[in-house]
CSV table of C-alpha atoms and ligand atoms in Angstrom, one decimal:
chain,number,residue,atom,x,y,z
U,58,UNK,CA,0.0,0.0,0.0
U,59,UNK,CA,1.3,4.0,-0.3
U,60,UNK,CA,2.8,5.7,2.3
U,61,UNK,CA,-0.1,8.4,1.8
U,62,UNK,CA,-3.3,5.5,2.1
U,63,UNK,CA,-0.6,4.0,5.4
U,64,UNK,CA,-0.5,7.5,7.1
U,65,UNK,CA,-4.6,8.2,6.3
U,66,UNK,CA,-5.0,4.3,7.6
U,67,UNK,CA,-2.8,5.5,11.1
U,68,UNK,CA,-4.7,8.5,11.2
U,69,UNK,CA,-2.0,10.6,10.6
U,70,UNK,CA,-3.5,13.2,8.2
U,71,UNK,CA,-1.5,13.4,5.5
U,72,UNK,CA,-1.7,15.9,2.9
U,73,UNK,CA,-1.6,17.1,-0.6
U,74,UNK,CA,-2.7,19.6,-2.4
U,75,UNK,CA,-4.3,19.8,-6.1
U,76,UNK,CA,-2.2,22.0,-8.2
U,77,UNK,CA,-0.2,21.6,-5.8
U,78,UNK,CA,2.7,22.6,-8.7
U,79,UNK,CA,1.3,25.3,-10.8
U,80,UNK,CA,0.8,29.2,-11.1
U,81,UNK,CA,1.1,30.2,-7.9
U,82,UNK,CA,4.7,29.3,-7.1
U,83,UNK,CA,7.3,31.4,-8.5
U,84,UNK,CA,9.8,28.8,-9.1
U,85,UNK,CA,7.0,27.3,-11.7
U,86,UNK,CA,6.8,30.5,-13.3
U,87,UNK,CA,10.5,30.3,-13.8
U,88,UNK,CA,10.6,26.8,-15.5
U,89,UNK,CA,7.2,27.7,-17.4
U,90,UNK,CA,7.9,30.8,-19.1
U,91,UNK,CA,10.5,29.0,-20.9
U,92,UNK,CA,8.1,26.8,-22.2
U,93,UNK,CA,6.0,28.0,-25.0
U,94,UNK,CA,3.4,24.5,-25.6
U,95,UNK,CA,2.0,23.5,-22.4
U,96,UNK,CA,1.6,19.9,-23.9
U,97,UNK,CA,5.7,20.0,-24.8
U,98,UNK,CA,6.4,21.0,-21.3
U,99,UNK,CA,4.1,18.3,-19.7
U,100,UNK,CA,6.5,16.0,-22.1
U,101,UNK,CA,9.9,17.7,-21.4
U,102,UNK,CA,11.1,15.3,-18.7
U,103,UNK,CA,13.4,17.4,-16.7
U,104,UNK,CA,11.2,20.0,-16.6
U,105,UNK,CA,8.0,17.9,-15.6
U,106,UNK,CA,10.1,16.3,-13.0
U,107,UNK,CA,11.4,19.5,-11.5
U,108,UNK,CA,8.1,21.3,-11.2
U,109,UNK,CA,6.7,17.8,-9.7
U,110,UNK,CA,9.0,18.0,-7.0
U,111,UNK,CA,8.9,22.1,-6.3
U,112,UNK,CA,5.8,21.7,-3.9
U,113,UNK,CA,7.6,18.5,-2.1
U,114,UNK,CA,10.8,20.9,-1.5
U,115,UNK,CA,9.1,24.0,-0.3
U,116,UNK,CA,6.0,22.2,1.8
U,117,UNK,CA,7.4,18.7,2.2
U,118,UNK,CA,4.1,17.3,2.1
U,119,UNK,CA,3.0,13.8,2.1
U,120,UNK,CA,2.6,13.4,-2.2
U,121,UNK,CA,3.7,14.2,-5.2
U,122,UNK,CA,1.4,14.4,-8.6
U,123,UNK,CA,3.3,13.8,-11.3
U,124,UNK,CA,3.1,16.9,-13.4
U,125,UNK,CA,0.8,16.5,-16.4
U,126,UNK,CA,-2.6,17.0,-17.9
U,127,UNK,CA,-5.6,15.1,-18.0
U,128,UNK,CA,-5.9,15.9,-21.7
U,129,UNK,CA,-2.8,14.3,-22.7
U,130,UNK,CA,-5.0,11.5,-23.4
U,131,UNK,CA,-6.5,13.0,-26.5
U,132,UNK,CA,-3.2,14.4,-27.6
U,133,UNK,CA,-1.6,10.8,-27.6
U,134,UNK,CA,-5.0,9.9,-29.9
U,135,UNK,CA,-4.0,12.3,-32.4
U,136,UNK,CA,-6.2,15.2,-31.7
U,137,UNK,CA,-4.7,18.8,-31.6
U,138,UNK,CA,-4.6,20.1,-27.7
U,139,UNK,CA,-4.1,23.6,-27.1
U,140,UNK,CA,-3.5,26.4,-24.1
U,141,UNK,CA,-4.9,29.9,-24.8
U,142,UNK,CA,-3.8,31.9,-22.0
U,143,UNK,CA,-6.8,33.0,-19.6
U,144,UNK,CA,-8.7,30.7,-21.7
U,145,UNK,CA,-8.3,27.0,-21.2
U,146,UNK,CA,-7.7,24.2,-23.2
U,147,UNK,CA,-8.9,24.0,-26.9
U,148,UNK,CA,-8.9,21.5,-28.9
U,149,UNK,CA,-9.0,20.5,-32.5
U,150,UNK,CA,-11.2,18.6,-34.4
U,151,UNK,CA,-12.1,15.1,-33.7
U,152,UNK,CA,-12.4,11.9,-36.0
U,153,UNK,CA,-13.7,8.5,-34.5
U,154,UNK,CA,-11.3,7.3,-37.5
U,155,UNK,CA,-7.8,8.4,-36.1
U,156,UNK,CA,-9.2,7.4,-32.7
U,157,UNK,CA,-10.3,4.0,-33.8
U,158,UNK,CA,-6.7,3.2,-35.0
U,159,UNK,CA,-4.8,4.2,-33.2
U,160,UNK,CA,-2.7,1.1,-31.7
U,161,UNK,CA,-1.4,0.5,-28.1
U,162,UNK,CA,2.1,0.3,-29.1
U,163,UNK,CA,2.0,4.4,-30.8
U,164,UNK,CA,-0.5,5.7,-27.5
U,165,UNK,CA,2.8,4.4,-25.0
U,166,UNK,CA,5.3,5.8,-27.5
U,167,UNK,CA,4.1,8.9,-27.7
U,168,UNK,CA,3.8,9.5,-24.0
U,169,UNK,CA,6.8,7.4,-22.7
U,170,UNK,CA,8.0,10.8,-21.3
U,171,UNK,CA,5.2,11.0,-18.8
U,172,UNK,CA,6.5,7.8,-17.8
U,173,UNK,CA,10.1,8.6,-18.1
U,174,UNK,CA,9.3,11.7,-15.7
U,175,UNK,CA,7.2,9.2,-13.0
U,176,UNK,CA,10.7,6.7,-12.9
U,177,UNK,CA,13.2,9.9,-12.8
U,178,UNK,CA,10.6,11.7,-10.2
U,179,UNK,CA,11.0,8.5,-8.2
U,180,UNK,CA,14.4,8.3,-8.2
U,181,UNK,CA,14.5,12.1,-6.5
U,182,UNK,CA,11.8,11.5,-4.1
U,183,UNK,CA,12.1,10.5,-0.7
U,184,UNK,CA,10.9,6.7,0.1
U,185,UNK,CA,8.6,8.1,2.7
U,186,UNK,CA,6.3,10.5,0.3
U,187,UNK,CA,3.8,9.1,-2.1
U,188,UNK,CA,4.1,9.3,-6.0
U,189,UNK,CA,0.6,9.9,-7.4
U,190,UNK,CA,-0.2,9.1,-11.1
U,191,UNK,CA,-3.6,10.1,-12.8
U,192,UNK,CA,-6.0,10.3,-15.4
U,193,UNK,CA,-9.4,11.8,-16.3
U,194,UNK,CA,-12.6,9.5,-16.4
U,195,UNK,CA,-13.9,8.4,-19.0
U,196,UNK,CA,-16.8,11.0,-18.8
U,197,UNK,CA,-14.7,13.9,-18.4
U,198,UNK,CA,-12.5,12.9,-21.6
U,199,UNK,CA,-15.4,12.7,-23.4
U,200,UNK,CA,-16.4,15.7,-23.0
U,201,UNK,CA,-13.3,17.4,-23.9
U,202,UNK,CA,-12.6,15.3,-26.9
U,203,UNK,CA,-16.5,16.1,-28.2
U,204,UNK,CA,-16.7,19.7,-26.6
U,205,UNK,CA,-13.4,20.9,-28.0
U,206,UNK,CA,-13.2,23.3,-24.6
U,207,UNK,CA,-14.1,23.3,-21.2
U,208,UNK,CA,-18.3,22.7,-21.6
U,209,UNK,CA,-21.0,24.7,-20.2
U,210,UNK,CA,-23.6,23.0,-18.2
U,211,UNK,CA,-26.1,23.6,-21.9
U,212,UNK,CA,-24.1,22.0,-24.2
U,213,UNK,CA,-23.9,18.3,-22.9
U,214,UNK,CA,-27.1,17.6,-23.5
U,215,UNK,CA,-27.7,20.0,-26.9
U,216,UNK,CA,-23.9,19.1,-28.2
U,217,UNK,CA,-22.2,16.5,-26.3
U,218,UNK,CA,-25.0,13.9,-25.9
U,219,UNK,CA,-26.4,14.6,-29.5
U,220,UNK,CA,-25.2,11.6,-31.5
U,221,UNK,CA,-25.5,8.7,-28.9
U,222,UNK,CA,-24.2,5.6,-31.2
U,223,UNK,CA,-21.0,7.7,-32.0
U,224,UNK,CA,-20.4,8.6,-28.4
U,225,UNK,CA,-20.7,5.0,-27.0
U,226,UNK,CA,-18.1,3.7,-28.9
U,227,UNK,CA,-15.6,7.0,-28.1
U,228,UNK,CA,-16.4,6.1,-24.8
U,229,UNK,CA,-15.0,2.5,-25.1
U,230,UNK,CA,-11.8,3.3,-26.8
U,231,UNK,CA,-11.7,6.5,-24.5
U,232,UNK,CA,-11.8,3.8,-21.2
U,233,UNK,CA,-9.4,1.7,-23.1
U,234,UNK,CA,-6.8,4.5,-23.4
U,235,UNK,CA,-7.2,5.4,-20.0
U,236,UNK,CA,-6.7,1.9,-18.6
U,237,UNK,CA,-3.6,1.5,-20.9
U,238,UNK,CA,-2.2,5.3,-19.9
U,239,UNK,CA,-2.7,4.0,-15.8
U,240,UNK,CA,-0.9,0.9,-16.3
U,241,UNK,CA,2.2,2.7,-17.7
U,242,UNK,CA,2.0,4.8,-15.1
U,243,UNK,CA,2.1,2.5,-12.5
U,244,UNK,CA,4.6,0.6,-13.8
U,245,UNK,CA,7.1,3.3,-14.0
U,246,UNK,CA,6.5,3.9,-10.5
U,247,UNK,CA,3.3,5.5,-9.3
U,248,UNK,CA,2.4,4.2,-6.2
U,249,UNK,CA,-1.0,6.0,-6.2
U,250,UNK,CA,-3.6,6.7,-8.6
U,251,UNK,CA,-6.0,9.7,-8.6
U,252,UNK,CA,-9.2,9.9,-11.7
U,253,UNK,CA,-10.4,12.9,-12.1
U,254,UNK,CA,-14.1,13.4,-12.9
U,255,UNK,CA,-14.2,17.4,-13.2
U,256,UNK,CA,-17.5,17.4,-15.1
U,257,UNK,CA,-19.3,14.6,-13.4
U,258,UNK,CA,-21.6,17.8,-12.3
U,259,UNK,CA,-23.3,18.1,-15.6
U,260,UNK,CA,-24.7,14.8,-15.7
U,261,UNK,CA,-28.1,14.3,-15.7
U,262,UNK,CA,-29.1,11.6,-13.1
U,263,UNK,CA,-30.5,8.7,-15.4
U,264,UNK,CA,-27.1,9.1,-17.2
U,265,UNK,CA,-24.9,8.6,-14.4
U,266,UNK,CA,-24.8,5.1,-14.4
U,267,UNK,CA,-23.6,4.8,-17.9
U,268,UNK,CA,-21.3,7.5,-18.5
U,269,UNK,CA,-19.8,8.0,-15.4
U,270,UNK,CA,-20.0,5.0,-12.5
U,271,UNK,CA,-20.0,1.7,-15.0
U,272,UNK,CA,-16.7,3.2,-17.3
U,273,UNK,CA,-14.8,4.0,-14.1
U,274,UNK,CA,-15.6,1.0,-12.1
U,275,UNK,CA,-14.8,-1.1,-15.2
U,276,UNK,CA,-11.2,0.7,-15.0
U,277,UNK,CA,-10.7,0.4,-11.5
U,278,UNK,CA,-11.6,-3.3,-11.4
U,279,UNK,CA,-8.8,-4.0,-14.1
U,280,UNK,CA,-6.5,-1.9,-12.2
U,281,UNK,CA,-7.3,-4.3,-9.0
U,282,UNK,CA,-6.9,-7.3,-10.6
U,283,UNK,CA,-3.3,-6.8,-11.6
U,284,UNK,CA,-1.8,-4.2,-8.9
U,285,UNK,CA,-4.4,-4.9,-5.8
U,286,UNK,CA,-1.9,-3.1,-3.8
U,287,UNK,CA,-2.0,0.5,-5.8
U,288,UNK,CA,-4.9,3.1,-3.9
U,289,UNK,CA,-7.3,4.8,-6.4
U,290,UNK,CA,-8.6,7.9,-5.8
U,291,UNK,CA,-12.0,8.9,-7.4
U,292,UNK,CA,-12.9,12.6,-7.4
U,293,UNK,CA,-16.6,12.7,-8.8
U,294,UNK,CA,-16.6,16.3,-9.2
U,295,UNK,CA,-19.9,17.9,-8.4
U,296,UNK,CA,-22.0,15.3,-8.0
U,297,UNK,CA,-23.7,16.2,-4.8
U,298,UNK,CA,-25.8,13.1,-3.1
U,299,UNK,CA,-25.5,10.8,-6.0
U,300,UNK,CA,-21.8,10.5,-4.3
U,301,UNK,CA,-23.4,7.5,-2.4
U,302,UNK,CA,-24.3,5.5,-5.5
U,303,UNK,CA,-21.3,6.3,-7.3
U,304,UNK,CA,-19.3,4.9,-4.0
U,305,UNK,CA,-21.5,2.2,-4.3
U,306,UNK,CA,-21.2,1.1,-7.8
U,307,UNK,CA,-17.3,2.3,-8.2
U,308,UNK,CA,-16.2,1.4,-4.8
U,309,UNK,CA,-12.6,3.8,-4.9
U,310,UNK,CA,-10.1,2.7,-2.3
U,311,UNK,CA,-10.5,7.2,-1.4
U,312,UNK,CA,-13.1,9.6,-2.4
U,313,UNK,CA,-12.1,13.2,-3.2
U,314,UNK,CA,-14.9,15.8,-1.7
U,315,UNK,CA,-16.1,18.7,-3.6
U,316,UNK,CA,-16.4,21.7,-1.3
U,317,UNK,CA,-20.2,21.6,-1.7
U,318,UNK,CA,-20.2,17.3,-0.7
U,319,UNK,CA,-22.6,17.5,2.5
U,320,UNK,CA,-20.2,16.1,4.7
U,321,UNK,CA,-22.7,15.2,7.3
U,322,UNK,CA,-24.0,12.7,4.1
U,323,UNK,CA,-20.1,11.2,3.7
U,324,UNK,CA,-20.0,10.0,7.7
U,325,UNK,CA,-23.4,8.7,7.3
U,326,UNK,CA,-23.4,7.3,4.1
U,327,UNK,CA,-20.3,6.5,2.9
U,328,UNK,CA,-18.5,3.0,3.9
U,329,UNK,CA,-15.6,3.5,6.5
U,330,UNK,CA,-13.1,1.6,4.1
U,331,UNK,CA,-13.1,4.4,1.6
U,332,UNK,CA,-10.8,6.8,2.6
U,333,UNK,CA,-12.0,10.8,2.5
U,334,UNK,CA,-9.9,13.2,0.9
U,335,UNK,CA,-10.1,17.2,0.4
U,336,UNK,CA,-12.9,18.9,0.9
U,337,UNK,CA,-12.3,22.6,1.8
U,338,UNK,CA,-12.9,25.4,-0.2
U,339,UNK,CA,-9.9,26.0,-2.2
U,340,UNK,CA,-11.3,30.4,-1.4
U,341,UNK,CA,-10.6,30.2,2.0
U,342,UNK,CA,-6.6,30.1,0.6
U,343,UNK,CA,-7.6,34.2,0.5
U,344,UNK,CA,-9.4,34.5,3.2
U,345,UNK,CA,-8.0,35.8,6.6
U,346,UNK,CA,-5.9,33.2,8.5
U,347,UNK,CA,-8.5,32.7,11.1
U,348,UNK,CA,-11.2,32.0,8.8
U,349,UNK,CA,-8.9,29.3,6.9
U,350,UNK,CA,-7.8,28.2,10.2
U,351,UNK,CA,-11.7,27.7,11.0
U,352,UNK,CA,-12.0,25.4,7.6
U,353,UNK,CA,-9.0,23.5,8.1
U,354,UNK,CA,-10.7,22.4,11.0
U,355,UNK,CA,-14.1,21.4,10.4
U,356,UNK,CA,-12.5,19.2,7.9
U,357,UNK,CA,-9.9,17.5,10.6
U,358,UNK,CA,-12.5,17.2,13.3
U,359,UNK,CA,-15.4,16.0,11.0
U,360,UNK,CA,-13.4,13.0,9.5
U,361,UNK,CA,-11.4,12.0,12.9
U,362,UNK,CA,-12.7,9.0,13.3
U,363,UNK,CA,-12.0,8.1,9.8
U,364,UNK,CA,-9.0,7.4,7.0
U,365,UNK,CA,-8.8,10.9,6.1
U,366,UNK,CA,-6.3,12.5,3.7
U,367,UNK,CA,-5.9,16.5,4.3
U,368,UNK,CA,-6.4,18.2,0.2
U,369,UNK,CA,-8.8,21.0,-0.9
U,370,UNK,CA,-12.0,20.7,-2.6
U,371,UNK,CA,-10.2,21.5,-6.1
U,372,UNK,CA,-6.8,22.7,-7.2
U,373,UNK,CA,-4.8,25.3,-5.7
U,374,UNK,CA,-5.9,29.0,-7.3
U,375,UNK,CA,-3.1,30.9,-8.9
U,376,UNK,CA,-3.6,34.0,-6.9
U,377,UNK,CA,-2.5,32.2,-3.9
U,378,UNK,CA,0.5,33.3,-1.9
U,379,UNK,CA,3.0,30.5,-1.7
U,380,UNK,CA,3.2,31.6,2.0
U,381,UNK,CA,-0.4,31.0,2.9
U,382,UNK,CA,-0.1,27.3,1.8
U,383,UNK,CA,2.9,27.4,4.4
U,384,UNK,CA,0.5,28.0,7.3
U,385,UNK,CA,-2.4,25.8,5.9
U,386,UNK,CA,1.3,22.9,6.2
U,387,UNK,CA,1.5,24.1,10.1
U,388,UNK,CA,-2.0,24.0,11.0
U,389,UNK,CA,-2.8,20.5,9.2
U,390,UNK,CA,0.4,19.2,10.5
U,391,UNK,CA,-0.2,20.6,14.8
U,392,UNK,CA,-3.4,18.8,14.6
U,393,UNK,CA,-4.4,16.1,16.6
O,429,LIG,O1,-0.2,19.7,-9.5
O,429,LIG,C1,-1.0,19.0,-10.1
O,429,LIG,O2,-2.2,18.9,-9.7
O,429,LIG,C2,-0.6,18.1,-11.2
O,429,LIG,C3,-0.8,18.6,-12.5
O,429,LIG,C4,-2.2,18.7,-13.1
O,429,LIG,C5,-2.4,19.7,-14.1
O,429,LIG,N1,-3.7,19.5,-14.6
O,429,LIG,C6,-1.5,20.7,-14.6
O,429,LIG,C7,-2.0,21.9,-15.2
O,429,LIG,C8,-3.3,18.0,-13.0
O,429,LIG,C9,-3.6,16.8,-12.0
O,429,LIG,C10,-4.3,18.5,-13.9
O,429,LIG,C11,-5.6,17.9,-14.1
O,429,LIG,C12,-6.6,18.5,-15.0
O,429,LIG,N2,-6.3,19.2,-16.1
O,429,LIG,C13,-8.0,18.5,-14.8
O,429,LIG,C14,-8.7,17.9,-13.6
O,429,LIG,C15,-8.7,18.7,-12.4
O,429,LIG,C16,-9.6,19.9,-12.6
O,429,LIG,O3,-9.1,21.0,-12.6
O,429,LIG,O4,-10.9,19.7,-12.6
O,429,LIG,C17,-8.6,19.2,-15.8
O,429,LIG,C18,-10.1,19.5,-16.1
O,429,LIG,C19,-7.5,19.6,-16.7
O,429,LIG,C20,-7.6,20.3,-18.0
O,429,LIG,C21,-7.0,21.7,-17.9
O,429,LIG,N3,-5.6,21.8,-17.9
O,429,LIG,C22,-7.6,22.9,-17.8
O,429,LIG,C23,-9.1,23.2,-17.7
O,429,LIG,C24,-6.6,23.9,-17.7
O,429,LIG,C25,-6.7,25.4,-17.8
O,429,LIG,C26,-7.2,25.9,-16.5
O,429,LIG,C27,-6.0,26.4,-15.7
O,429,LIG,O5,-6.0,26.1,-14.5
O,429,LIG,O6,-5.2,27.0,-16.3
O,429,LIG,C28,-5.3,23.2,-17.8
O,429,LIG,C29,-4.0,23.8,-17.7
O,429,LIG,C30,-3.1,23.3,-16.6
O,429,LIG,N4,-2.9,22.0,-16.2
O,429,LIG,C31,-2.2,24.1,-15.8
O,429,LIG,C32,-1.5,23.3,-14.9
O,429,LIG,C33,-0.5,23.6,-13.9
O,429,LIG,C34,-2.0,25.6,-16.0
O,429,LIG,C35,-1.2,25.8,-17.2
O,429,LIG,C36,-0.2,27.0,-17.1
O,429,LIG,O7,0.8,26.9,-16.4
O,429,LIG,O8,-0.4,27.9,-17.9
């Protein structure tokens, strides 16, 4: 098991933080403004594995994420991926075609660096802290791949959703890629895995099932069959009280919170083997100290009595001062 599901299991609240490496640290800013294709950088081992390990130097906290994107997935499937600055991810234009065939063998090739960054990140990192590997679901992918940008809550259903046969079999290869991407990751040396559901929200509820809890528990079985002993995270983003069924159907080893998750629902609902993660609102990060002190712990005292994992309810904002994530460190750490 990881050193971060062993120190949840001993109640030792470890943390990490999404986007953890990113905007808001100047030393990212350094290696990033040399970089002009955010896709080349997320490839450029030395510099992925550098800006993996800046949060782990200046916080020392329990994890590293390997430094990547969930939408290298559709980049390694031959579709065009983009960064407009203060605008997102855009993509180019799909065809099932290219998808369809493109082979296993071509997918790995194409981003061995990722992997090349997990082994040389492992090499670096202390035996104590946690590697964490990732992917998006399946769902989330989708919606990327089809949507072309982040999607607005109207377009699944007008856009997204609009040619059902195509989308159930981009769904399959989709799952397939992300099982394959996983596997690579873990055998170069992720000890962890996290999925990331970021647009689970805009499901409808008789959709769930389909696109979002069968796809991912289909993933996560395969995972456990071969490497029982590797933790995956599920982070259903937004899906409010339907995060019972989902922990039903997908049973995840943790369960990243949403700030808006009723936590009250979690303790009740939710089976004590899955272990909690996250939670608070990543805007208390610019609040005053006492208020984020006040968040910090409702999240500590509500999961005591459970296998809890200290994160935020989504990534790290880039406004934030690298020396407030200092004392959100302290207070997490002189808690007990
Ligand atoms: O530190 C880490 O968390 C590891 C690296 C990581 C990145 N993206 C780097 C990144 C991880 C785990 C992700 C996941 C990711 N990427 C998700 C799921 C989590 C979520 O936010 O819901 C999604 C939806 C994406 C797609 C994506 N990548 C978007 C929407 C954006 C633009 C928004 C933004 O924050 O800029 C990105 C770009 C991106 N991915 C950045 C980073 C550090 C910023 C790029 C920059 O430096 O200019």
């Amino acid at each position: 098991m990881s050193e971060l599901f062993k120190k949840s299991l001993s109640k030792e609240n470890p943390l990490w933080l999404m986007r953890q490496a990113g905007r808001y640290l100047p030393e990212y800013q350094k290696v990033r403004k040399k970089q002009k294709n955010f896709i080349n950088f997320c490839l450029d081992v030395n510099a992925a594995t550098k800006v993996t390990l800046q949060p782990i130097q200046r916080y020392d906290l329990d994890a590293a994420i390997i430094f990547s994107d969930i939408l290298v997935i559709p980049y390694a499937l031959g579709q065009q991926v983009d960064f407009k600055k203060n605008e997102g991810p855009i993509l180019g234009d799909f065809k099932l075609s290219t998808f369809k065939k493109t082979q296993e063998k071509e997918f790995i090739k194409k981003l061995k660096n990722v992997y090349l960054a997990i082994k040389k990140t492992r090499k670096l990192l202390n035996k104590k802290k946690s590697l964490i590997g990732f992917a998006g679901s399946p769902w989330t992918i989708l919606v990327y791949v089809l949507n072309k940008k982040s999607p607005k809550k109207s377009q699944v259903y007008k856009e997204i959703l609009k040619n059902t046969k195509q989308t159930k079999e981009l769904l399959k290869i989709i799952e397939k890629f992300i099982y394959i991407h996983i596997e690579q990751q873990i055998k170069a040396g992720a000890d962890t895995i996290q999925l990331f559901d970021s647009w689970a929200g805009l499901l409808e509820k008789k959709h769930h099932d389909f696109f979002c809890f069968q796809p991912t528990k289909r993933i996560i079985k395969k995972i456990k069959k071969k490497y029982p002993r590797v933790p995956i995270i599920c982070f259903p983003k937004g899906i409010g009280k339907k995060v019972v069924d989902f922990c039903n159907v997908v049973k995840p080893d943790g369960l990243s919170i949403d700030s808006k998750i009723d936590v009250n629902l979690i303790l009740k609902k939710i089976d004590k083997k899955i272990t909690i993660q996250g939670g608070m609102d990543p805007k208390y990060l610019n609040s005053k100290k006492k208020l984020m002190e006040k968040k910090i712990y409702f999240y500590l005292n509500k999961f005591k009595s459970r296998n809890y994992i200290f994160n935020l309810g989504h990534g790290v904002p880039k406004e934030t001062s690298p020396s407030t994530v200092h004392k959100l460190v302290k207070v997490v750490r002189s808690f007990s």
